[in-house]
Coordinates of N, CA and C and ligand atoms in Angstrom, one line a residue:
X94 N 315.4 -107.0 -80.8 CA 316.1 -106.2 -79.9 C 315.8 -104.7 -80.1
X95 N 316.1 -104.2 -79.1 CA 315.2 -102.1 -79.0 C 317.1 -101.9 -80.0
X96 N 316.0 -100.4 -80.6 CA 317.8 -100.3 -81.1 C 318.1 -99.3 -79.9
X97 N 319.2 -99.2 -80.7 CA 320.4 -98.3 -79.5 C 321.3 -97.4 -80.3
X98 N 321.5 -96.7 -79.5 CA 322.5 -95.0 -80.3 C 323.5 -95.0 -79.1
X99 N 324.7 -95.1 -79.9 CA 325.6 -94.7 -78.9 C 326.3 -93.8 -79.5
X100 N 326.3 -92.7 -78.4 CA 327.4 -91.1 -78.9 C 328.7 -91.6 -79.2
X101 N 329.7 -91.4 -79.9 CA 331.0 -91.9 -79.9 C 331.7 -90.5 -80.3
X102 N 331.0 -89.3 -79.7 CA 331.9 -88.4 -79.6 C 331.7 -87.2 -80.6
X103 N 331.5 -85.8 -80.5 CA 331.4 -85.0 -81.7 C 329.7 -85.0 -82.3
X104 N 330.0 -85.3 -83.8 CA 328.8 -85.7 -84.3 C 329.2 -87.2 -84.9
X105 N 329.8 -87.9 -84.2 CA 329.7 -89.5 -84.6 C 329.0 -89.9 -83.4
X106 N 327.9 -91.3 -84.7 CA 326.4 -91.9 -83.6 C 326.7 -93.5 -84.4
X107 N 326.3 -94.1 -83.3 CA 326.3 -96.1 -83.7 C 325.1 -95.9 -83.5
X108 N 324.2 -96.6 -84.6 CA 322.5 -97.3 -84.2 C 323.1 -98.3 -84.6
X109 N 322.5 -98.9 -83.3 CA 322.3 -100.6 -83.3 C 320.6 -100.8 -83.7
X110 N 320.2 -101.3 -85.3 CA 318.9 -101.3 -85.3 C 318.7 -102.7 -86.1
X111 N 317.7 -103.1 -86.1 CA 317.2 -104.9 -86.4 C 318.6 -106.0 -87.4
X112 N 319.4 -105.8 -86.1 CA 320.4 -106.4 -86.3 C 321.6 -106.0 -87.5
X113 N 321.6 -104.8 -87.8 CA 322.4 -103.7 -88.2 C 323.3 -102.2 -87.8
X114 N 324.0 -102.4 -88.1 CA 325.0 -101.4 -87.4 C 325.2 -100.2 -88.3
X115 N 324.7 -99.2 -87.9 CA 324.4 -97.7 -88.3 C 325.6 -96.6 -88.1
X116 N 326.2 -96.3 -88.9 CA 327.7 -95.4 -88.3 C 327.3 -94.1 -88.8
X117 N 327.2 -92.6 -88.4 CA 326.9 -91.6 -88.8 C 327.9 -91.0 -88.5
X118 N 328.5 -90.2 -89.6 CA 329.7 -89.0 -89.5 C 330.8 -89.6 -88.5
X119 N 331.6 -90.7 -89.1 CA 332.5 -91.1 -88.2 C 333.9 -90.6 -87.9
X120 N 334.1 -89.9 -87.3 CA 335.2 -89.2 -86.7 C 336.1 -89.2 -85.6
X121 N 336.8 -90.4 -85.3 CA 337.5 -91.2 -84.2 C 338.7 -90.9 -83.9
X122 N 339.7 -91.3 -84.4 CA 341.1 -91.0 -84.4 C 341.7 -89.8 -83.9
X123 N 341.3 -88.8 -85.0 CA 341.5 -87.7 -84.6 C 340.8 -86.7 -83.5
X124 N 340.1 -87.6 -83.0 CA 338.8 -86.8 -82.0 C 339.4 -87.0 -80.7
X125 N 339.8 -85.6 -79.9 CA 339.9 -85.9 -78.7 C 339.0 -86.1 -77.6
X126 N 337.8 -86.5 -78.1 CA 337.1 -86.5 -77.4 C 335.9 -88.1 -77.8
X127 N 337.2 -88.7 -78.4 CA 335.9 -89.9 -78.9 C 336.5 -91.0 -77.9
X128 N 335.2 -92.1 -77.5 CA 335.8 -92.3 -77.1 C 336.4 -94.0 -77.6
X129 N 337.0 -94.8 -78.5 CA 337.0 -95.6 -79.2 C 337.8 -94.7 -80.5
X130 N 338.2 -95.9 -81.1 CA 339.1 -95.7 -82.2 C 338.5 -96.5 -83.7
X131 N 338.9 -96.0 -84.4 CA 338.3 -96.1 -86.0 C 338.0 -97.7 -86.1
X132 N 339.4 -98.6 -85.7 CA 339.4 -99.9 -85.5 C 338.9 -100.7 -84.8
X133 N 338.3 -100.1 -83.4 CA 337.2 -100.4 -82.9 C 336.0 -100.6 -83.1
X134 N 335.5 -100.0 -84.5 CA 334.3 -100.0 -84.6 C 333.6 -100.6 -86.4
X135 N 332.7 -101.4 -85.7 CA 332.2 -102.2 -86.7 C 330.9 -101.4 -87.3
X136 N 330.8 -101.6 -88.9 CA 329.7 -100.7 -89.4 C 329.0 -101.5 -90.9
X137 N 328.4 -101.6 -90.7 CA 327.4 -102.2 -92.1 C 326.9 -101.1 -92.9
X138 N 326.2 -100.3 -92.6 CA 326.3 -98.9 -93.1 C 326.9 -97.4 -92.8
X139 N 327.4 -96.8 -93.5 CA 328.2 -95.5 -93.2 C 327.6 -94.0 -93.9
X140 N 326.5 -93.6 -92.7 CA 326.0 -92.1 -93.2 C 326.9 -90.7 -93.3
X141 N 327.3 -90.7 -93.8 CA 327.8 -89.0 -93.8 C 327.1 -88.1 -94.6
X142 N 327.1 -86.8 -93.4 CA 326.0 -85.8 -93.8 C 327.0 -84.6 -94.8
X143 N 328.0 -84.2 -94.6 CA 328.8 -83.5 -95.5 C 329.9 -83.6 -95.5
X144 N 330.9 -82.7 -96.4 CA 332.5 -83.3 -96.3 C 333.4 -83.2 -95.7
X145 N 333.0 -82.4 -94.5 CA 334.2 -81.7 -94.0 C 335.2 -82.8 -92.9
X146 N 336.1 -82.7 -92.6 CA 336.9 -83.8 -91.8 C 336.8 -84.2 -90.8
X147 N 335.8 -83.4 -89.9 CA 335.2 -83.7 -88.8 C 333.8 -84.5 -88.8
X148 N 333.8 -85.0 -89.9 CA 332.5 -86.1 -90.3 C 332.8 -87.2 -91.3
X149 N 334.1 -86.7 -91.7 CA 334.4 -87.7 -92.7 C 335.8 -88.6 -92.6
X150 N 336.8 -87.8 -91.5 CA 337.9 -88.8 -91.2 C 338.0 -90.1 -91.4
X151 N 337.2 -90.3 -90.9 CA 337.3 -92.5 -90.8 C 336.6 -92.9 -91.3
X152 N 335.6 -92.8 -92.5 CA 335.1 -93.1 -93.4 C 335.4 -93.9 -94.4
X153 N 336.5 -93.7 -94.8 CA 337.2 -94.9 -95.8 C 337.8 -96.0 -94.8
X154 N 338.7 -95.5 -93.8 CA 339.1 -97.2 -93.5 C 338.0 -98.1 -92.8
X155 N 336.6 -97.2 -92.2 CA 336.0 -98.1 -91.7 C 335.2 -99.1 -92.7
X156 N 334.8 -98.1 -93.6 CA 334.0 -98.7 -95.0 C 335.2 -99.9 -95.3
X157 N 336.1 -99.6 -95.7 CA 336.9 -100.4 -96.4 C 337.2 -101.8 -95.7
X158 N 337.6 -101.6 -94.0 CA 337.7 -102.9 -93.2 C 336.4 -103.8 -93.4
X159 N 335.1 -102.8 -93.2 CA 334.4 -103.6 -92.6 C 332.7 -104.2 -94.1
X160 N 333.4 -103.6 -94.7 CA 333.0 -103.2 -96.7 C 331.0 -102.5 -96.7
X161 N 331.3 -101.6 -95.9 CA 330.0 -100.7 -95.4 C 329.7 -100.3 -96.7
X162 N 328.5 -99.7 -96.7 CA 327.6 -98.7 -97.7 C 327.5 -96.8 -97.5
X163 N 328.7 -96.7 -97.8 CA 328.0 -95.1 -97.5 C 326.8 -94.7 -98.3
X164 N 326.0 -94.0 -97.6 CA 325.0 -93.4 -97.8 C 324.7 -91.7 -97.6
X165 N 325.3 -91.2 -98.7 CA 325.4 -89.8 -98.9 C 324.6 -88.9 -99.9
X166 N 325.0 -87.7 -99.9 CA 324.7 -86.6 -100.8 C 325.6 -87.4 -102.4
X167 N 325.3 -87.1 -103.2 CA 325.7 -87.0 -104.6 C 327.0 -87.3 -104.7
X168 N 327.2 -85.4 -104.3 CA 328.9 -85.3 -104.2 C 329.9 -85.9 -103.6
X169 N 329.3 -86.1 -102.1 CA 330.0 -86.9 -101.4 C 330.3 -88.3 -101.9
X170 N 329.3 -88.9 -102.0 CA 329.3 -90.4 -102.6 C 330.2 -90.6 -103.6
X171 N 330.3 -89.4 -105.1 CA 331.3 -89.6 -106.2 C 332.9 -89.4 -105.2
X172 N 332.8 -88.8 -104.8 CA 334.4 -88.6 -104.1 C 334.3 -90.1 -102.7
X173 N 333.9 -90.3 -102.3 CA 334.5 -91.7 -101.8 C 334.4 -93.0 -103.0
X174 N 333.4 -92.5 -104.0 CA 333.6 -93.7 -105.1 C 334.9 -93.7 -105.8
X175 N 335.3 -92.7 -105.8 CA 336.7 -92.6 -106.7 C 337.9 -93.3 -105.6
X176 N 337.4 -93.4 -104.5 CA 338.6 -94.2 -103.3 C 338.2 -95.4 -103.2
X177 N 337.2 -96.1 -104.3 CA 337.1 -97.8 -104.3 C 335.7 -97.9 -103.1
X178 N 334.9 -96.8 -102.5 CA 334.0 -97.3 -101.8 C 332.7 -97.9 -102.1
X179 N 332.0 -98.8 -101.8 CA 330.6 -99.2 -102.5 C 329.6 -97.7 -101.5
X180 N 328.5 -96.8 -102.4 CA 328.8 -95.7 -102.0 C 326.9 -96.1 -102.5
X181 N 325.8 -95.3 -101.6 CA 324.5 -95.3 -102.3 C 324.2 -94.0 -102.0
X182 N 323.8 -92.7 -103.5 CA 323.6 -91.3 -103.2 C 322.3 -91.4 -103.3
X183 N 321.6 -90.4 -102.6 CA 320.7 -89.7 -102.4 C 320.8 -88.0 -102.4
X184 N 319.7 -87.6 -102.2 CA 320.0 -85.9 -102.0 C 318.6 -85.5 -101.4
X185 N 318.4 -84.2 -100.7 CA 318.0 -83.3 -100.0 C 316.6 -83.4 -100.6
X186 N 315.8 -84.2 -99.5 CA 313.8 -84.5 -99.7 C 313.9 -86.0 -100.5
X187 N 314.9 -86.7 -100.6 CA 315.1 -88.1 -101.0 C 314.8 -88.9 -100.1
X188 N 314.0 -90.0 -99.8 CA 314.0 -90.3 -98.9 C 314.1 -92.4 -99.7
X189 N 314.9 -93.6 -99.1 CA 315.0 -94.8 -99.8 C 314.9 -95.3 -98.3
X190 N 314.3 -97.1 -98.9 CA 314.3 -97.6 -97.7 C 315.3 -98.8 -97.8
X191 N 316.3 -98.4 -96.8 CA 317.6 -99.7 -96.7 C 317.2 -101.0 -95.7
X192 N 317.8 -102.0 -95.5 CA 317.4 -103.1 -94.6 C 317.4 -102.5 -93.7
X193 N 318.2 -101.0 -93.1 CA 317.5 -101.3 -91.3 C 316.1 -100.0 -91.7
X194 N 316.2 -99.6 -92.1 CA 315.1 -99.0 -92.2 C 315.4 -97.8 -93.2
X195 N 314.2 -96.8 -93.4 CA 313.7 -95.6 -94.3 C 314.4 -94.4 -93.8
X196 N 315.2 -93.8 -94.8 CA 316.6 -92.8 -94.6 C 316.1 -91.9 -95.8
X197 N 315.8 -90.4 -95.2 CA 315.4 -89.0 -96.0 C 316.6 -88.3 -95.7
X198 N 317.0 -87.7 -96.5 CA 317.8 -86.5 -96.5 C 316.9 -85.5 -95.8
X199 N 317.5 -84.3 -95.3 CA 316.9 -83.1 -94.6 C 318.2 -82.1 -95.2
X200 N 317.1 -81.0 -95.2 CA 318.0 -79.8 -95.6 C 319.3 -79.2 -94.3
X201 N 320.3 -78.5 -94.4 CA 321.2 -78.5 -93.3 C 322.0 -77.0 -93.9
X202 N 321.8 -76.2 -93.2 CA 322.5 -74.7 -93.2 C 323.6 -74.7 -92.9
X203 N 324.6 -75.2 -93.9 CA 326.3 -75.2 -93.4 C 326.8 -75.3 -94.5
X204 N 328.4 -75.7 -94.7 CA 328.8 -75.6 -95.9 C 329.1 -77.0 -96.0
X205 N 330.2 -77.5 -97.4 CA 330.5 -79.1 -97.3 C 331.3 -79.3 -98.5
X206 N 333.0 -79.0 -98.2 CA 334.6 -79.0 -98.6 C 334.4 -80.0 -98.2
X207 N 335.3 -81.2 -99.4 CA 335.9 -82.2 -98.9 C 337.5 -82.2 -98.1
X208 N 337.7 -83.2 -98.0 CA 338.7 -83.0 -96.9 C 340.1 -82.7 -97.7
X209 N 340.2 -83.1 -99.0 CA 341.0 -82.3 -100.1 C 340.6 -81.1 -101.2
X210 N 339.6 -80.4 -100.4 CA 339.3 -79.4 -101.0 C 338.1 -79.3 -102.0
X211 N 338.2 -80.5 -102.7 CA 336.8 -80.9 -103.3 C 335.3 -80.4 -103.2
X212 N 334.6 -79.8 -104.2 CA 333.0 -79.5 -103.2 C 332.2 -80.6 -103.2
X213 N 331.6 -80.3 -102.0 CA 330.7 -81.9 -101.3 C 329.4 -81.7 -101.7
X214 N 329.0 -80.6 -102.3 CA 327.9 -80.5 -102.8 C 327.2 -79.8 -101.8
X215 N 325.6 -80.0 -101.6 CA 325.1 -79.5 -100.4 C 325.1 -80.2 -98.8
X216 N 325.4 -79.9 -97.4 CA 325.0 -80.5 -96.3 C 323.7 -81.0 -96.0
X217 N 323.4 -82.1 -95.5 CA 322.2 -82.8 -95.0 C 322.3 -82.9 -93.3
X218 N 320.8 -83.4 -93.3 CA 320.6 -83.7 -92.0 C 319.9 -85.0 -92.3
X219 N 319.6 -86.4 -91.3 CA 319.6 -87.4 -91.8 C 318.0 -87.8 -91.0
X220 N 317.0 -88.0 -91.3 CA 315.8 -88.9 -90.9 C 315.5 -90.1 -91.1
X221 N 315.5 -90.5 -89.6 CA 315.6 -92.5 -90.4 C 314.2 -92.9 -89.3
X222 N 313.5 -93.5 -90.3 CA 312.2 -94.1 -89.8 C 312.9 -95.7 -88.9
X223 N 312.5 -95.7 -88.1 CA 313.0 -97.2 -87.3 C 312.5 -97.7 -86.9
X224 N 312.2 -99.1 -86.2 CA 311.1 -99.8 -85.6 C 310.3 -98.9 -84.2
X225 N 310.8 -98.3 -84.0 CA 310.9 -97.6 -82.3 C 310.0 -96.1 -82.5
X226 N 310.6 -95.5 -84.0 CA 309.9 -94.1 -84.7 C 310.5 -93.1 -85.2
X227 N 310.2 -92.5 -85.5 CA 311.7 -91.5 -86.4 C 312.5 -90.8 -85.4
X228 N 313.7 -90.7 -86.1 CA 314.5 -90.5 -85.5 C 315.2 -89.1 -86.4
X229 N 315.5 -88.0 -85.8 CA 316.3 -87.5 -86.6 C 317.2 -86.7 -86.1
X230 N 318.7 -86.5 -86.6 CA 319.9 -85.8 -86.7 C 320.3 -84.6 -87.6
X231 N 319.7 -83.6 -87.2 CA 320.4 -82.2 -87.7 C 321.5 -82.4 -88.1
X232 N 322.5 -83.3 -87.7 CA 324.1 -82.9 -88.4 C 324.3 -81.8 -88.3
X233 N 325.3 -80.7 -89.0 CA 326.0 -79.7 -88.5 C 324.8 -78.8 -89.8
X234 N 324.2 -77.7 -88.7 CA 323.3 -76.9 -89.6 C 322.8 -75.2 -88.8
X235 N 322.7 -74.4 -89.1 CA 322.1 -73.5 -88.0 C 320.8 -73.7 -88.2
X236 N 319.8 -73.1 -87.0 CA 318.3 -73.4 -87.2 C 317.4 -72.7 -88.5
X237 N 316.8 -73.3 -88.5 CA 315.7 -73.1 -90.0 C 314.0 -73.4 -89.1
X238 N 313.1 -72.1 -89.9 CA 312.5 -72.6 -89.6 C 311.5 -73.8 -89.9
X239 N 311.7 -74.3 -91.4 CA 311.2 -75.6 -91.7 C 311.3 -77.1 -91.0
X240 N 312.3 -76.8 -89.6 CA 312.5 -77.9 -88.7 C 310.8 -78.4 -88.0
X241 N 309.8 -77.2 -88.3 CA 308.7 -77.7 -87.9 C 307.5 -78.8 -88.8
X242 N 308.2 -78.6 -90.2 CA 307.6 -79.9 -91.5 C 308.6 -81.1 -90.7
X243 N 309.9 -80.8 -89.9 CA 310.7 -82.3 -90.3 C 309.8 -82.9 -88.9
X244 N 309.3 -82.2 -87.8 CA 308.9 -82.4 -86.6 C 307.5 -83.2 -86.7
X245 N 307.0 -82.7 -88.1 CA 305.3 -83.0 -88.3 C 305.4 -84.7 -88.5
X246 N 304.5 -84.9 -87.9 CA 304.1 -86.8 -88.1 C 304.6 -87.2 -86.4
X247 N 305.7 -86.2 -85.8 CA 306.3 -87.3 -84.6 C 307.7 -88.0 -84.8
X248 N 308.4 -87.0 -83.4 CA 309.4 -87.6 -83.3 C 309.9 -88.5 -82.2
X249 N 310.4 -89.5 -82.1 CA 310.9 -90.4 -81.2 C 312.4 -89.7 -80.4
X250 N 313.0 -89.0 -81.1 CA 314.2 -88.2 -80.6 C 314.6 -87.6 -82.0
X251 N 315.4 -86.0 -81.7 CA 316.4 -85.4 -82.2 C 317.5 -85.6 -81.5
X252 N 318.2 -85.5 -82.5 CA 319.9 -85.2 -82.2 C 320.5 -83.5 -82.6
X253 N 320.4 -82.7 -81.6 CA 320.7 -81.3 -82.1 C 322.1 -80.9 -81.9
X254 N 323.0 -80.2 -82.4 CA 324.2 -79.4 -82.3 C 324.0 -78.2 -81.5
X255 N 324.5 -78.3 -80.3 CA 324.6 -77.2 -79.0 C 326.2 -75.9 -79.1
X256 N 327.3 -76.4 -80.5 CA 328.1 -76.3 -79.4 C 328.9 -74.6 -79.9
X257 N 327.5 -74.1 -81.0 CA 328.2 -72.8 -81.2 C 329.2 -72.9 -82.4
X258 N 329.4 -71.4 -83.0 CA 330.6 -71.2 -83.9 C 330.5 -71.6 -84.9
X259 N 330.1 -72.9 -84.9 CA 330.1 -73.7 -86.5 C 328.5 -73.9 -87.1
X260 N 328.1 -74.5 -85.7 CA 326.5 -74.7 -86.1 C 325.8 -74.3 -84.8
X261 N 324.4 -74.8 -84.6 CA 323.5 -73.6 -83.9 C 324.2 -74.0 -82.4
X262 N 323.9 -72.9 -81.8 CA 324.0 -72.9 -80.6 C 323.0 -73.5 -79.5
X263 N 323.5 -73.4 -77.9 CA 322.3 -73.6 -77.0 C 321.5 -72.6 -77.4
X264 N 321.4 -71.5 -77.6 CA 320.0 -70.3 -77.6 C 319.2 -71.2 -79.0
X265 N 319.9 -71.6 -80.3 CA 318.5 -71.8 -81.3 C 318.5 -73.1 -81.3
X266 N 319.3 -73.6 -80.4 CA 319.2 -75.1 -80.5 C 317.7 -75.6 -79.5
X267 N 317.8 -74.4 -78.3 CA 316.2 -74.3 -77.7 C 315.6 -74.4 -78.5
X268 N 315.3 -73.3 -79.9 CA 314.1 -73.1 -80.0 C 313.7 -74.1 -81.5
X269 N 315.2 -74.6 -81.6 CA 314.6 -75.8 -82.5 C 313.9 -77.2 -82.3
X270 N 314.3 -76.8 -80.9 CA 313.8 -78.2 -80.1 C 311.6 -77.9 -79.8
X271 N 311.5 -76.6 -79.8 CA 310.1 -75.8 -80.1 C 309.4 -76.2 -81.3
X272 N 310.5 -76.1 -82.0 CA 309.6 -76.3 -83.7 C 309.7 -78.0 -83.9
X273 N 310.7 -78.6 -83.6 CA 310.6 -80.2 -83.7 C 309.6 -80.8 -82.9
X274 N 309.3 -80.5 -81.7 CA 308.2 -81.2 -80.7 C 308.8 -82.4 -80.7
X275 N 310.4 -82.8 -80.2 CA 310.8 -84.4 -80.2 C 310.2 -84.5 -79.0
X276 N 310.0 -86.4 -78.9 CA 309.6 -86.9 -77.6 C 310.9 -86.2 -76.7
X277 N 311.9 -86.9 -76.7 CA 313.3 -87.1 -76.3 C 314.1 -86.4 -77.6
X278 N 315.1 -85.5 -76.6 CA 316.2 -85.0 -77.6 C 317.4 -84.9 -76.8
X279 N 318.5 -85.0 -77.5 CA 320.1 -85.2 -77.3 C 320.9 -84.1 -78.0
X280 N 321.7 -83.8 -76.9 CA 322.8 -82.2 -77.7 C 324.3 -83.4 -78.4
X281 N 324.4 -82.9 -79.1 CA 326.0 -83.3 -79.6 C 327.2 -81.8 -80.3
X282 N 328.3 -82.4 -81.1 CA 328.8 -81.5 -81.6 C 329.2 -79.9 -80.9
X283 N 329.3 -80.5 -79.5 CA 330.3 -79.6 -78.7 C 330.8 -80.5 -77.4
X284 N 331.9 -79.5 -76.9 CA 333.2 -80.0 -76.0 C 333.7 -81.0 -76.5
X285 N 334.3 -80.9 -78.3 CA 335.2 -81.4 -78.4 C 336.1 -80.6 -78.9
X286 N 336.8 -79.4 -78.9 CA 337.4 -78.6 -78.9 C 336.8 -77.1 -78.1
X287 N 337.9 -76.0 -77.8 CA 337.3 -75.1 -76.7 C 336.6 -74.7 -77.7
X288 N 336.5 -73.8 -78.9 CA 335.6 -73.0 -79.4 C 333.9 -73.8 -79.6
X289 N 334.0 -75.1 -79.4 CA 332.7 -75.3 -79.1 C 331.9 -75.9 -77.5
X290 N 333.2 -75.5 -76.8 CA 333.1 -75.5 -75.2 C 331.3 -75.7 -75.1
X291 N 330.2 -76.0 -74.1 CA 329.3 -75.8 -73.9 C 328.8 -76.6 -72.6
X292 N 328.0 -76.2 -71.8 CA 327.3 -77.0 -70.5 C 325.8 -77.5 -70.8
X293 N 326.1 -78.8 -71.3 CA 325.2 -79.7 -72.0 C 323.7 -79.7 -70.8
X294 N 324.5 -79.5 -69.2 CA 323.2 -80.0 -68.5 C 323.1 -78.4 -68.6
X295 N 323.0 -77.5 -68.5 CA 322.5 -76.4 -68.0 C 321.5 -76.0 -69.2
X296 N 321.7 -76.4 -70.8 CA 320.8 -76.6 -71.9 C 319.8 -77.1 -71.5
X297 N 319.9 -78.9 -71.1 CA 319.0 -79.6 -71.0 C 318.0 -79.1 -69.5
X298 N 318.5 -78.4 -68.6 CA 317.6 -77.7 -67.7 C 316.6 -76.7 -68.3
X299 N 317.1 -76.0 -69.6 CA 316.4 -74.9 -70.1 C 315.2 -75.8 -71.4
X300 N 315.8 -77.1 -71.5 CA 314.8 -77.9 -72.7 C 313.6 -78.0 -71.6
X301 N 314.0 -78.7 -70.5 CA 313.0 -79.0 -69.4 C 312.2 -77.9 -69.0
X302 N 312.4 -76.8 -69.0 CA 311.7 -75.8 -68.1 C 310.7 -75.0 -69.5
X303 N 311.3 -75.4 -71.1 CA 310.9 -74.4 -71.5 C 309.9 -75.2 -72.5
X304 N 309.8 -77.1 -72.5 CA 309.4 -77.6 -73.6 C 309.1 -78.7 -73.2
X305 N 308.0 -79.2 -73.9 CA 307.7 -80.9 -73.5 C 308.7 -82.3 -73.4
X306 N 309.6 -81.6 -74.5 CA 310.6 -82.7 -74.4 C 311.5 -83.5 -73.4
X307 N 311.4 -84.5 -73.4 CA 312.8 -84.9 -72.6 C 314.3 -84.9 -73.1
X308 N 315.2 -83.9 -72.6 CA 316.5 -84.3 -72.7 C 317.6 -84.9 -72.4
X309 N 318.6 -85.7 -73.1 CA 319.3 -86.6 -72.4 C 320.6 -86.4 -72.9
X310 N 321.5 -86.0 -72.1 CA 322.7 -85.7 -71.8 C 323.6 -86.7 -71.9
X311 N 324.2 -87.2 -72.8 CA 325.0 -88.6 -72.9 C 326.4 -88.0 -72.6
X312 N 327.3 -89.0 -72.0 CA 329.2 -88.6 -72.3 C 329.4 -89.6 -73.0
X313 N 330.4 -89.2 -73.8 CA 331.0 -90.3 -74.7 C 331.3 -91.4 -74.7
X314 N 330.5 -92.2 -75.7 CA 330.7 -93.7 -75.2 C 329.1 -94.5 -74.4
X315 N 328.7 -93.1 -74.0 CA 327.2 -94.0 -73.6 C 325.9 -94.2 -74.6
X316 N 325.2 -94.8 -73.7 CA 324.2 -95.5 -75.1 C 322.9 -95.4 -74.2
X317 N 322.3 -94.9 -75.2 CA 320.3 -95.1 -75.0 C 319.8 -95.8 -76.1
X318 N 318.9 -96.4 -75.5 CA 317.5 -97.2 -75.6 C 316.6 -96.4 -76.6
X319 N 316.2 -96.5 -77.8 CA 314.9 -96.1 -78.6 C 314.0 -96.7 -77.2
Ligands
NI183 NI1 330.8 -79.2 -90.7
MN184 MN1 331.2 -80.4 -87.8

């Protein structure tokens, strides 16, 4: 079966990939803008890219219901291990291959407090090689120009952060999509609160007009096709 990414709001993503369930930065409950709830959702593995609570909220009860693998930075991994999680670290140019496929850490320009204050070590961005082709998610980062080593070889899609304030905006989030050359790329990580307000199609008009790529505008809850 093709896998599948479904937005579930923010920067939380479901891959459905060779019969594995992919949970990235899951953030439900408290999300007004997700659409599904923590309990809703089933996960075999649990990526989180740094600590902050808008990536890490539902992290333990989903690991814990459903007895997932997180798959983190260092820091992060010892702080969910101390809450009883089965936890596998990595760090920044690591790259291991798990059953659904080959998972590199990428570098990520942001900070990463745990949700009790704790330091999360450094933020990532996550590359996962998949039957379909790599795939990769900036997570919460401003642009760099090294996005053009993570673009080299071919991308199947990015996942970029459009929504300002925290991480890059529509203006560098254009021009990261320049230096990545994705086939297809997807904005996340805004209009879920006002300070990251953003008009996702009027972006993807400027990806269209200014760059090879195709952009695809998901609302919460919907799903594409690798
Ligand atoms: Ni963050
Ligand atoms: Mn965030």
């Amino acid at each position: 079966m093709a896998t599948q990414l479904t937005w579930l709001g923010h920067g939380t993503w479901l891959v459905e990939t060779t019969g594995y369930r992919v949970l990235l930065d899951p953030f439900l409950d408290e999300n007004p803008a997700a659409p599904c709830k923590a309990a809703d959702v089933q996960a075999d593995f649990i990526l989180v890219s740094h600590g902050h609570f808008d990536h890490t909220a539902d992290v333990e009860s989903i690991a814990r219901r459903c007895d997932a693998l997180v798959i983190a930075t260092f820091e992060v991994c010892e702080w969910f291990a101390k809450r009883g999680l089965r936890t596998h670290a990595q760090n920044i140019g690591g790259a291991c291959r798990h059953p659904f496929g080959r998972v590199k850490l990428t570098i990520a320009h942001h900070s990463s407090t745990m949700p009790d204050g704790a330091p999360g070590g450094d933020p990532a961005g996550f590359l996962l090689e998949l039957p379909e082709g790599r795939v990769y998610f900036a997570c919460d980062t401003g642009l760099f120009g090294d996005m053009q080593g993570i673009g080299r070889g071919g991308l199947a899609l990015a996942v970029l952060p459009i929504g300002d304030t925290y991480t890059m905006g529509p203006e560098d989030a254009l021009e990261a999509v320049k230096l990545l050359a994705p086939r297809r790329v997807v904005p996340a990580h805004y209009n879920t609160w006002p300070p990251i307000a953003q008009d996702a199609q009027a972006w993807a008009q400027r990806v269209r007009g200014q760059t090879p790529a195709e952009p695809i505008v998901l609302a919460p809850g919907e799903k594409l096709l690798l």
